[in-house]
mmCIF file of C-alpha atoms in Angstrom:
data_model
loop_
_atom_site.group_PDB
_atom_site.id
_atom_site.type_symbol
_atom_site.label_atom_id
_atom_site.label_comp_id
_atom_site.label_asym_id
_atom_site.label_seq_id
_atom_site.Cartn_x
_atom_site.Cartn_y
_atom_site.Cartn_z
ATOM 1 C CA ASP A 1 -7.250 -30.608 21.492
ATOM 2 C CA ALA A 2 -5.201 -30.269 18.182
ATOM 3 C CA GLY A 3 -7.474 -27.388 17.061
ATOM 4 C CA VAL A 4 -8.964 -27.195 13.505
ATOM 5 C CA ILE A 5 -6.883 -29.195 11.140
ATOM 6 C CA GLN A 6 -6.640 -28.362 7.466
ATOM 7 C CA SER A 7 -4.983 -30.247 4.537
ATOM 8 C CA PRO A 8 -3.063 -29.805 2.497
ATOM 9 C CA ARG A 9 -1.279 -26.876 3.612
ATOM 10 C CA HIS A 10 -0.158 -25.829 0.055
ATOM 11 C CA GLU A 11 -1.693 -26.916 -3.232
ATOM 12 C CA VAL A 12 -0.354 -25.964 -6.693
ATOM 13 C CA THR A 13 -2.593 -27.099 -9.530
ATOM 14 C CA GLU A 14 -2.947 -26.304 -13.263
ATOM 15 C CA MET A 15 -6.029 -24.501 -14.344
ATOM 16 C CA GLY A 16 -8.969 -26.674 -15.070
ATOM 17 C CA GLN A 17 -8.081 -29.336 -12.550
ATOM 18 C CA GLU A 18 -10.246 -30.313 -9.668
ATOM 19 C CA VAL A 19 -9.083 -29.162 -6.225
ATOM 20 C CA THR A 20 -10.339 -30.622 -2.879
ATOM 21 C CA LEU A 21 -9.546 -28.886 0.472
ATOM 22 C CA ARG A 22 -10.135 -30.744 3.723
ATOM 23 C CA CYS A 23 -11.041 -29.505 7.209
ATOM 24 C CA LYS A 24 -11.291 -31.483 10.562
ATOM 25 C CA PRO A 25 -13.115 -29.118 13.177
ATOM 26 C CA ILE A 26 -12.691 -29.252 16.816
ATOM 27 C CA SER A 27 -14.720 -31.935 18.441
ATOM 28 C CA GLY A 28 -17.939 -30.569 19.868
ATOM 29 C CA HIS A 29 -18.067 -27.715 17.730
ATOM 30 C CA ASN A 30 -21.323 -27.363 15.922
ATOM 31 C CA SER A 31 -20.451 -24.526 13.539
ATOM 32 C CA LEU A 32 -18.072 -24.756 10.617
ATOM 33 C CA PHE A 33 -17.094 -22.040 8.232
ATOM 34 C CA TRP A 34 -15.147 -21.815 5.088
ATOM 35 C CA TYR A 35 -13.213 -18.448 4.526
ATOM 36 C CA ARG A 36 -11.193 -17.202 1.747
ATOM 37 C CA GLN A 37 -8.393 -14.563 1.961
ATOM 38 C CA THR A 38 -6.886 -12.394 -0.742
ATOM 39 C CA MET A 39 -4.967 -9.357 -0.584
ATOM 40 C CA MET A 40 -7.560 -7.379 -2.496
ATOM 41 C CA ARG A 41 -10.806 -8.647 -0.705
ATOM 42 C CA GLY A 42 -9.516 -9.714 2.736
ATOM 43 C CA LEU A 43 -11.294 -12.450 4.531
ATOM 44 C CA GLU A 44 -14.633 -13.425 2.909
ATOM 45 C CA LEU A 45 -17.105 -16.036 4.156
ATOM 46 C CA LEU A 46 -17.745 -18.666 1.567
ATOM 47 C CA ILE A 47 -20.213 -21.158 3.467
ATOM 48 C CA TYR A 48 -21.482 -21.799 6.964
ATOM 49 C CA PHE A 49 -22.569 -25.330 8.304
ATOM 50 C CA ASN A 50 -24.423 -25.887 11.555
ATOM 51 C CA ASN A 51 -24.863 -29.426 12.720
ATOM 52 C CA ASN A 52 -23.479 -30.542 9.323
ATOM 53 C CA VAL A 53 -26.343 -28.776 7.334
ATOM 54 C CA PRO A 54 -25.282 -25.839 5.030
ATOM 55 C CA ILE A 55 -27.033 -22.821 6.352
ATOM 56 C CA ASP A 56 -25.612 -19.927 4.297
ATOM 57 C CA ASP A 57 -23.812 -20.517 1.004
ATOM 58 C CA SER A 58 -24.170 -17.114 -0.339
ATOM 59 C CA GLY A 59 -20.650 -16.458 -0.326
ATOM 60 C CA MET A 60 -19.604 -19.155 -2.661
ATOM 61 C CA PRO A 61 -18.500 -17.358 -5.633
ATOM 62 C CA GLU A 62 -19.999 -19.578 -8.386
ATOM 63 C CA ASP A 63 -21.078 -23.148 -9.379
ATOM 64 C CA ARG A 64 -17.518 -24.393 -9.660
ATOM 65 C CA PHE A 65 -17.372 -24.195 -5.815
ATOM 66 C CA SER A 66 -19.160 -26.740 -3.650
ATOM 67 C CA ALA A 67 -18.736 -27.791 -0.066
ATOM 68 C CA LYS A 68 -19.870 -30.800 2.006
ATOM 69 C CA MET A 69 -20.061 -31.943 5.661
ATOM 70 C CA PRO A 70 -20.710 -35.622 5.671
ATOM 71 C CA ASN A 71 -20.281 -35.772 9.451
ATOM 72 C CA ALA A 72 -19.483 -33.699 12.483
ATOM 73 C CA SER A 73 -15.714 -34.272 12.075
ATOM 74 C CA PHE A 74 -14.898 -33.584 8.349
ATOM 75 C CA SER A 75 -15.679 -31.053 5.732
ATOM 76 C CA THR A 76 -14.436 -30.718 2.081
ATOM 77 C CA LEU A 77 -14.438 -27.578 -0.244
ATOM 78 C CA LYS A 78 -14.108 -28.470 -3.652
ATOM 79 C CA ILE A 79 -13.288 -26.238 -6.896
ATOM 80 C CA GLN A 80 -14.019 -27.744 -10.211
ATOM 81 C CA PRO A 81 -12.725 -26.566 -12.572
ATOM 82 C CA SER A 82 -10.167 -24.394 -10.829
ATOM 83 C CA GLU A 83 -9.137 -20.947 -12.453
ATOM 84 C CA PRO A 84 -6.072 -18.741 -11.670
ATOM 85 C CA ARG A 85 -8.232 -16.187 -9.887
ATOM 86 C CA ASP A 86 -9.116 -18.923 -7.419
ATOM 87 C CA SER A 87 -5.702 -18.502 -5.994
ATOM 88 C CA ALA A 88 -6.011 -17.512 -2.272
ATOM 89 C CA VAL A 89 -5.687 -18.880 1.202
ATOM 90 C CA TYR A 90 -8.683 -20.914 2.329
ATOM 91 C CA PHE A 91 -9.373 -21.008 5.979
ATOM 92 C CA CYS A 92 -11.706 -23.355 7.814
ATOM 93 C CA ALA A 93 -12.916 -22.270 11.278
ATOM 94 C CA SER A 94 -15.250 -23.798 13.873
ATOM 95 C CA SER A 95 -17.176 -22.567 16.754
ATOM 96 C CA PRO A 96 -19.478 -24.005 19.458
ATOM 97 C CA ASP A 97 -23.034 -22.990 19.401
ATOM 98 C CA GLY A 98 -24.078 -19.738 21.169
ATOM 99 C CA SER A 99 -23.189 -16.299 20.470
ATOM 100 C CA ASN A 100 -20.767 -16.000 23.337
ATOM 101 C CA HIS A 101 -18.100 -18.037 21.791
ATOM 102 C CA GLY A 102 -15.304 -16.989 19.438
ATOM 103 C CA TYR A 103 -14.137 -18.760 16.357
ATOM 104 C CA THR A 104 -10.988 -21.146 16.102
ATOM 105 C CA PHE A 105 -9.280 -20.969 12.739
ATOM 106 C CA GLY A 106 -7.104 -23.718 10.997
ATOM 107 C CA SER A 107 -3.750 -22.794 9.569
ATOM 108 C CA GLY A 108 -5.333 -22.520 5.933
ATOM 109 C CA THR A 109 -4.639 -23.990 2.679
ATOM 110 C CA ARG A 110 -2.626 -21.785 0.255
ATOM 111 C CA LEU A 111 -3.846 -22.613 -3.290
ATOM 112 C CA THR A 112 -2.108 -21.451 -6.321
ATOM 113 C CA VAL A 113 -3.775 -22.102 -9.728
ATOM 114 C CA VAL A 114 -1.274 -21.771 -12.652
ATOM 115 C CA LYS B 1 -24.515 -3.701 5.993
ATOM 116 C CA GLN B 2 -21.803 -4.096 8.759
ATOM 117 C CA GLU B 3 -18.454 -2.520 7.774
ATOM 118 C CA VAL B 4 -15.257 -2.938 9.888
ATOM 119 C CA THR B 5 -12.384 -0.490 9.623
ATOM 120 C CA GLN B 6 -8.847 -0.757 11.118
ATOM 121 C CA ILE B 7 -6.648 2.054 11.361
ATOM 122 C CA PRO B 8 -3.677 2.334 10.850
ATOM 123 C CA ALA B 9 -3.176 -0.113 7.978
ATOM 124 C CA ALA B 10 0.577 -0.303 8.989
ATOM 125 C CA LEU B 11 2.534 0.730 12.069
ATOM 126 C CA SER B 12 6.143 0.496 12.876
ATOM 127 C CA VAL B 13 7.374 1.163 16.326
ATOM 128 C CA PRO B 14 10.711 0.534 18.271
ATOM 129 C CA GLU B 15 10.808 -2.247 20.775
ATOM 130 C CA GLY B 16 9.497 -1.403 24.216
ATOM 131 C CA GLU B 17 6.794 1.044 23.111
ATOM 132 C CA ASN B 18 3.328 0.890 24.041
ATOM 133 C CA LEU B 19 0.716 1.110 21.260
ATOM 134 C CA VAL B 20 -2.853 1.191 20.410
ATOM 135 C CA LEU B 21 -4.725 -0.375 17.307
ATOM 136 C CA ASN B 22 -7.968 0.837 16.376
ATOM 137 C CA CYS B 23 -10.959 -0.977 14.987
ATOM 138 C CA SER B 24 -14.449 0.716 14.166
ATOM 139 C CA PHE B 25 -17.617 -0.648 13.121
ATOM 140 C CA THR B 26 -20.836 0.826 11.537
ATOM 141 C CA ASP B 27 -23.583 -1.165 13.247
ATOM 142 C CA SER B 28 -23.512 -1.337 17.045
ATOM 143 C CA ALA B 29 -25.832 -4.459 17.170
ATOM 144 C CA ILE B 30 -23.159 -6.901 17.804
ATOM 145 C CA TYR B 31 -22.922 -10.173 20.045
ATOM 146 C CA ASN B 32 -19.217 -9.911 20.340
ATOM 147 C CA LEU B 33 -15.871 -8.601 18.938
ATOM 148 C CA GLN B 34 -12.740 -10.724 18.526
ATOM 149 C CA TRP B 35 -9.167 -9.675 17.882
ATOM 150 C CA PHE B 36 -6.873 -12.095 15.949
ATOM 151 C CA ARG B 37 -3.330 -12.147 15.248
ATOM 152 C CA GLN B 38 -1.944 -13.472 11.747
ATOM 153 C CA ASP B 39 1.593 -14.167 11.266
ATOM 154 C CA PRO B 40 2.930 -14.195 7.640
ATOM 155 C CA GLY B 41 1.846 -17.390 5.863
ATOM 156 C CA LYS B 42 -0.117 -18.579 8.837
ATOM 157 C CA GLY B 43 -3.625 -18.927 10.170
ATOM 158 C CA LEU B 44 -5.542 -16.722 12.481
ATOM 159 C CA THR B 45 -4.806 -16.956 16.312
ATOM 160 C CA SER B 46 -7.570 -15.493 18.620
ATOM 161 C CA LEU B 47 -6.173 -13.184 21.134
ATOM 162 C CA LEU B 48 -9.176 -11.605 23.081
ATOM 163 C CA LEU B 49 -12.863 -12.141 22.716
ATOM 164 C CA ILE B 50 -15.212 -9.273 24.133
ATOM 165 C CA GLN B 51 -18.899 -9.795 24.663
ATOM 166 C CA SER B 52 -21.251 -7.022 23.793
ATOM 167 C CA SER B 53 -22.023 -6.469 27.629
ATOM 168 C CA GLN B 54 -18.313 -6.198 28.354
ATOM 169 C CA ARG B 55 -15.989 -3.174 28.288
ATOM 170 C CA GLU B 56 -12.676 -4.867 28.265
ATOM 171 C CA GLN B 57 -10.649 -7.922 28.336
ATOM 172 C CA THR B 58 -7.003 -8.484 29.256
ATOM 173 C CA SER B 59 -4.496 -11.256 28.424
ATOM 174 C CA GLY B 60 -0.902 -10.662 29.452
ATOM 175 C CA ARG B 61 0.455 -7.550 27.729
ATOM 176 C CA LEU B 62 -2.812 -7.183 25.706
ATOM 177 C CA ASN B 63 -5.948 -5.202 26.638
ATOM 178 C CA ALA B 64 -8.843 -4.842 24.360
ATOM 179 C CA SER B 65 -11.628 -2.439 24.968
ATOM 180 C CA LEU B 66 -15.136 -2.090 23.631
ATOM 181 C CA ASP B 67 -17.380 0.934 23.084
ATOM 182 C CA LYS B 68 -20.250 -0.487 21.517
ATOM 183 C CA SER B 69 -22.427 2.582 21.263
ATOM 184 C CA SER B 70 -19.786 4.450 19.528
ATOM 185 C CA GLY B 71 -18.745 1.367 17.372
ATOM 186 C CA ARG B 72 -15.105 1.381 18.418
ATOM 187 C CA SER B 73 -12.573 -1.036 19.874
ATOM 188 C CA THR B 74 -9.049 -0.752 20.686
ATOM 189 C CA LEU B 75 -6.162 -3.336 21.151
ATOM 190 C CA TYR B 76 -3.583 -1.958 23.526
ATOM 191 C CA ILE B 77 -0.089 -3.666 23.509
ATOM 192 C CA ALA B 78 2.164 -2.872 26.421
ATOM 193 C CA ALA B 79 6.002 -3.064 26.062
ATOM 194 C CA SER B 80 6.031 -4.097 22.529
ATOM 195 C CA GLN B 81 8.542 -6.841 21.399
ATOM 196 C CA PRO B 82 9.847 -7.878 18.003
ATOM 197 C CA GLY B 83 7.871 -11.096 18.496
ATOM 198 C CA ASP B 84 4.765 -8.971 18.503
ATOM 199 C CA SER B 85 5.235 -8.294 14.719
ATOM 200 C CA ALA B 86 2.283 -9.552 12.785
ATOM 201 C CA THR B 87 -1.046 -8.473 11.337
ATOM 202 C CA TYR B 88 -3.764 -7.856 13.619
ATOM 203 C CA LEU B 89 -7.469 -8.346 12.744
ATOM 204 C CA CYS B 90 -10.588 -7.527 14.433
ATOM 205 C CA ALA B 91 -13.784 -9.075 13.632
ATOM 206 C CA VAL B 92 -17.472 -8.438 14.864
ATOM 207 C CA ARG B 93 -20.190 -10.896 15.129
ATOM 208 C CA PRO B 94 -23.412 -9.015 14.306
ATOM 209 C CA SER B 95 -26.569 -9.766 16.576
ATOM 210 C CA GLY B 96 -28.709 -10.034 13.477
ATOM 211 C CA SER B 97 -26.887 -12.981 12.151
ATOM 212 C CA ASN B 98 -25.405 -14.715 15.084
ATOM 213 C CA TYR B 99 -22.747 -16.579 13.095
ATOM 214 C CA LYS B 100 -21.217 -14.314 10.415
ATOM 215 C CA LEU B 101 -18.021 -12.659 11.438
ATOM 216 C CA THR B 102 -17.216 -9.362 9.520
ATOM 217 C CA PHE B 103 -13.552 -8.650 9.295
ATOM 218 C CA GLY B 104 -11.505 -5.504 9.083
ATOM 219 C CA LYS B 105 -8.675 -5.442 6.668
ATOM 220 C CA GLY B 106 -6.091 -5.490 9.505
ATOM 221 C CA THR B 107 -3.090 -3.561 10.750
ATOM 222 C CA LEU B 108 0.421 -4.772 10.037
ATOM 223 C CA LEU B 109 2.607 -4.212 13.107
ATOM 224 C CA THR B 110 6.367 -4.028 12.810
ATOM 225 C CA VAL B 111 8.287 -3.850 16.055
ATOM 226 C CA ASN B 112 12.025 -3.076 15.524
ATOM 227 C CA PRO B 113 14.543 -4.431 17.888
#
């Protein structure tokens, strides 16, 4: 298995532009997570999907952020409009159902908003 | 609210030393605890997963222990190597919310040749 695949690896955009981050979870994993990592706040859960349905989006910082999972093999995280304070590394992770499984993380997308 | 603390925040050791990284959590009601490694500019690599019913897990030179009642876990690295240099993160999966990992801030390990 190729693991959790994220694209792009790096994204530099101007303030106000729309940014779309993509994730392909491991096949057979029912749970998908989007995390954001910053020096100040560490790793924060943004949103959790189970069987393609958003279960918990309480970590999404504001309405500028949205996430979708149209099928079991693809998810997007969109920021519109982007702001400099959105600069961070965004990780996608997936896990099988069941509490005895660990998470597998992707390599992340480093977003810089200038 | 679950809080995870990792001590020390940074550690520098000479090659060959055995070392211990510490992780503590405030709520002992957990499903499992997972140790990750993160290299600069990279993603998180899972090292060890300990279920709440387990005391320890081993993988090569790594050994992780869990004392759920006291809210503590340790990651022991034997015979450290420069390639072990990375940030080590622990994360707990609370039993009240069986999907949400709570992460510590990590320990930055430097192993000097």
